[in-house]
Amino acid sequence: MSKMLQFVDRPAQMPSKQDAAARVGNFQELYAPFPQKQAAEQSSRCSQCGVPFCQTGCPLQNNIPDWLKLAAEGRMAEAYQLSASTNNLPEICGRICPQDRLCEGSCVLEISDHEAVTIGAIEKHITEEAWKTGLIVPIIPAAERSESVGIIGAGPAGMSAAEELRKLGYQVHVYDRHDRAGGLMIYGIPNFKLEKEVVERRTLHLEQSGVVFHLNTDIGRDMTFEDLRSRHDAVLVATGVYQSRDLKAPGVSLAGIEPALDFLTAYNRLCLGDALEAETKARFDVSGKNVVVVGGGDTAMDCVRTSIRQQAASVTCLYRRDQANMPGSQREVQNAIDEGILFDWLKTPQAFLGEAGARVEAVRVQEMRLGQADTQGRRRVEAVAEGITTRKADMVILALGFEPEPMQEMLDSRLDVTEWQTLRASVDDGRTSMDGVYAAGDIVRGASLVVWAIRDARLAVESIHADLQQKAIAA
Ligand SMILES: Cc1cc2nc3c(=O)[nH]c(=O)nc-3n(C[C@H](O)[C@H](O)[C@H](O)COP(=O)(O)OP(=O)(O)OC[C@H]3O[C@@H](n4cnc5c(N)ncnc54)[C@H](O)[C@@H]3O)c2cc1C
Ligand code: SF4
């Protein structure tokens, strides 16, 4: 039995990390795997709180103190079973959840200045061990059911729902417009945060478990929603949000001003071994260029860090609030600072400068300051009179967030949407305004996190199962 509560004698440690100078030369993940001994030692720092705040801070309510104790005792198979019982993608969450805002930010040790248990790194370690030791095997349901469920979208919401439905014995078909499953985990989030093999391993696991993927199938274009509904007993919409938010500023249509997701997708394809067309390569080539990224969230951080890895001459992030008010993970912001990104906080583009019809040459920048808090407590930003400067830019990447595509037009006019155009569905049960149609993930919440997509998908599956059973009884 390992002793717990070792936080006084043992400082918090992350696994070893590539230093900044080395990592900007490659697209590999930053952190090495935890050696088992170090993972056990770090797990033993947990104070085993009676009311674990870390669990409350985790959207999946993961049973963190218990799997930390099992990991500290070297009982890795049990640690994995417990961890996997609430999370379909634990090795992915362990890598890319903003733990500083979720589980680790709520850890009692963090609150009492002892530094949080490195929960994410240990969660990743537990599941990587399970893969290594052959614990993760294809699902064989206790009994097959005749009912089938169609899932639109193979992102984390769609993949998690597919796994839960297969465990229950349903026939599961996942449709995606892309040529690979994974959603933003494959074509959005860069390799240095989440290596592509990690996602592809999960896709293969689902295929081997009997999930049928229909890739290159855009619902609403290649197949109508009505047709899809007629093929399945229930449908889950997990399409994410993909419409880039626009910026209205003079000169925004100059060449060399690019949307973030197109830029990231191109480099993710390269990491996956795809050959880029010459035109795409030239369009997103940042080597030797002065790159300006506009935005302050996860997507902006991924763009600045991709650019520096592609030998940009300089990379600057323009964000209209200050560092403390950045929406993404502070850990990722620090990684970007260490990698040599320049941050211009409290700045917003006022205009993009260049010859009409030619390439962008500079950005005219407006200085901002934080004003009164709005109704949600977030301080508004206001322009500082006279605070205008110009910054050289050979390429500008716009990372201002994403909005839903027009769902009623794309799928069905009977689907209720909210004022933000997200699908109107309860995040607690996934039911939409149409009988037999459920929704989960970003298309319900708006741009969010992988861990919330998993949570919503699991709850939607509970509703699908309950409703299909009810229908079977009534039939
Ligand atoms: C650049 C970037 C970085 C991010 N970094 C992080 C991070 O570090 N940590 C984190 O937790 N979250 C991060 N996120 C957010 C996270 O990726 C999303 O919250 C999550 O992927 C949402 O999951 P989802 O399944 O709802 O949608 P998605 O992952 O968007 O998947 C939706 C899928 O639906 C498919 N689809 C859409 N419409 C159709 C249609 N009509 N027919 C067929 N298929 C369709 C799409 O092709 C896609 O594969 C990041 C997002 C971006 C853009
Ligand atoms: S799923 Fe995310 S928030 Fe929950 S324990 Fe894992 S890393 Fe923390």
Coordinates of C-alpha atoms in Angstrom, one line a residue, residues 260-430:
A260 CA -7.5 30.1 -38.7
L261 CA -9.1 26.8 -39.3
D262 CA -8.0 26.5 -42.9
F263 CA -4.4 27.3 -41.8
L264 CA -4.5 24.7 -39.0
T265 CA -6.1 22.1 -41.2
A266 CA -3.3 22.4 -43.8
Y267 CA -0.6 21.8 -41.2
N268 CA -2.6 19.0 -39.6
R269 CA -2.8 17.3 -43.0
L270 CA 1.0 17.6 -43.4
C271 CA 1.4 16.0 -39.9
L272 CA -0.9 13.2 -41.1
G273 CA 1.4 12.6 -44.1
D274 CA -0.9 14.1 -46.7
A275 CA 0.7 16.0 -49.6
L276 CA -0.6 19.5 -49.9
E277 CA -1.5 21.0 -53.3
A278 CA 1.1 23.6 -54.5
E279 CA -1.5 26.3 -54.2
T280 CA -2.4 25.4 -50.6
K281 CA 1.3 25.2 -49.7
A282 CA 2.0 28.6 -51.1
R283 CA -1.1 30.1 -49.4
F284 CA -0.1 29.0 -45.9
D285 CA 3.7 29.2 -46.2
V286 CA 4.7 31.5 -43.3
S287 CA 8.5 30.9 -43.4
G288 CA 10.4 34.2 -43.2
K289 CA 7.2 36.1 -42.9
N290 CA 6.0 38.5 -40.2
V291 CA 2.8 36.8 -39.0
V292 CA 0.1 38.6 -37.0
V293 CA -2.6 36.4 -35.4
V294 CA -5.8 38.2 -34.2
G295 CA -7.6 36.6 -31.2
G296 CA -6.8 35.2 -27.8
G297 CA -8.4 31.8 -27.4
D298 CA -7.1 28.2 -28.0
T299 CA -7.3 28.6 -31.7
A300 CA -5.2 31.7 -31.7
M301 CA -2.6 30.0 -29.5
D302 CA -2.5 27.1 -31.9
C303 CA -2.0 29.4 -34.9
V304 CA 0.9 31.4 -33.3
R305 CA 2.6 28.2 -32.2
T306 CA 2.1 26.6 -35.6
S307 CA 3.6 29.7 -37.3
I308 CA 6.7 29.7 -35.1
R309 CA 7.3 26.1 -35.9
Q310 CA 7.2 27.0 -39.6
Q311 CA 10.1 29.4 -39.2
A312 CA 8.1 32.6 -39.4
A313 CA 10.4 35.7 -39.0
S314 CA 8.2 37.0 -36.2
V315 CA 4.8 36.0 -34.7
T316 CA 2.6 38.5 -32.9
C317 CA -0.7 37.8 -31.2
L318 CA -3.1 40.8 -31.1
Y319 CA -5.7 40.5 -28.3
R320 CA -8.1 43.1 -27.3
R321 CA -8.1 42.3 -23.6
D322 CA -5.1 41.6 -21.3
Q323 CA -3.4 38.4 -20.3
A324 CA -5.5 37.8 -17.2
N325 CA -8.7 38.0 -19.4
M326 CA -7.6 35.5 -22.1
P327 CA -10.2 32.8 -22.5
G328 CA -7.9 29.8 -23.2
S329 CA -5.6 27.8 -20.9
Q330 CA -2.9 30.0 -19.2
R331 CA -0.6 27.0 -19.5
E332 CA -0.8 27.2 -23.3
V333 CA -0.3 31.0 -23.2
Q334 CA 2.9 30.4 -21.2
N335 CA 4.0 27.8 -23.6
A336 CA 3.5 30.3 -26.4
I337 CA 5.5 33.0 -24.6
D338 CA 8.3 30.6 -23.9
E339 CA 8.4 29.7 -27.6
G340 CA 9.1 33.3 -28.5
I341 CA 5.6 34.6 -29.5
L342 CA 5.1 38.4 -29.0
F343 CA 1.9 39.3 -27.3
D344 CA 0.3 42.6 -28.0
W345 CA -2.4 42.7 -25.3
L346 CA -5.2 45.3 -25.3
K347 CA -4.8 45.8 -29.1
T348 CA -7.3 45.3 -31.9
P349 CA -6.9 45.7 -35.7
Q350 CA -8.4 48.8 -37.0
A351 CA -7.5 48.3 -40.7
F352 CA -5.4 46.1 -42.9
L353 CA -3.0 48.0 -45.2
G354 CA -1.8 47.1 -48.7
E355 CA -2.3 48.0 -52.3
A356 CA -5.9 47.3 -53.4
G357 CA -6.2 43.7 -54.8
A358 CA -2.7 42.9 -53.6
R359 CA -1.2 41.4 -50.4
V360 CA -1.4 42.7 -46.9
E361 CA 1.6 44.7 -45.8
A362 CA 0.7 46.0 -42.4
V363 CA -2.0 46.2 -39.7
R364 CA -3.2 49.5 -38.2
V365 CA -3.7 48.7 -34.6
Q366 CA -6.0 50.4 -32.1
E367 CA -5.1 50.4 -28.4
M368 CA -7.9 49.4 -26.0
R369 CA -8.5 49.6 -22.3
L370 CA -10.7 47.6 -19.9
G371 CA -13.9 49.4 -18.9
Q372 CA -16.9 48.6 -16.8
A373 CA -18.0 44.9 -16.3
D374 CA -20.9 43.7 -18.4
T375 CA -23.9 41.8 -17.1
Q376 CA -21.8 38.6 -17.0
G377 CA -19.1 40.3 -15.0
R378 CA -16.7 40.4 -18.0
R379 CA -15.1 43.9 -18.4
R380 CA -15.9 45.6 -21.6
V381 CA -13.2 47.0 -23.8
E382 CA -13.0 50.5 -25.1
A383 CA -10.7 52.3 -27.5
V384 CA -8.0 54.6 -26.2
A385 CA -8.2 57.9 -28.0
E386 CA -5.1 58.5 -30.2
G387 CA -3.8 55.0 -29.4
I388 CA -3.0 54.0 -32.9
T389 CA 0.1 52.3 -34.2
T390 CA 1.1 50.3 -37.3
R391 CA 2.6 46.9 -37.3
K392 CA 4.3 45.2 -40.3
A393 CA 2.5 42.0 -41.4
D394 CA 3.1 39.7 -44.4
M395 CA 0.4 37.4 -43.3
V396 CA -2.6 37.8 -40.9
I397 CA -4.5 34.9 -39.4
L398 CA -8.0 35.6 -38.0
A399 CA -8.9 33.4 -35.0
L400 CA -12.0 35.2 -33.7
G401 CA -14.1 32.1 -32.9
F402 CA -16.7 30.0 -34.6
E403 CA -20.5 30.1 -35.1
P404 CA -22.9 27.4 -36.1
E405 CA -23.7 26.8 -39.8
P406 CA -27.4 27.4 -40.7
M407 CA -28.8 24.2 -39.2
Q408 CA -32.4 24.6 -40.3
E409 CA -31.3 25.1 -43.9
M410 CA -28.7 22.4 -43.7
L411 CA -30.7 19.7 -42.0
D412 CA -34.4 20.4 -41.2
S413 CA -36.5 23.6 -40.8
R414 CA -38.3 21.9 -37.9
L415 CA -35.2 21.8 -35.7
D416 CA -35.4 24.6 -33.2
V417 CA -32.4 26.9 -32.9
T418 CA -31.4 29.4 -30.3
E419 CA -30.7 33.1 -30.8
W420 CA -27.0 32.1 -31.3
Q421 CA -28.1 29.6 -34.0
T422 CA -27.0 26.6 -31.9
L423 CA -29.4 23.7 -31.9
R424 CA -31.9 24.0 -29.1
A425 CA -31.4 20.9 -27.0
S426 CA -31.0 20.3 -23.3
V427 CA -27.3 19.8 -22.3
D428 CA -28.7 17.4 -19.7
D429 CA -30.4 15.0 -22.0
G430 CA -29.7 16.0 -25.6

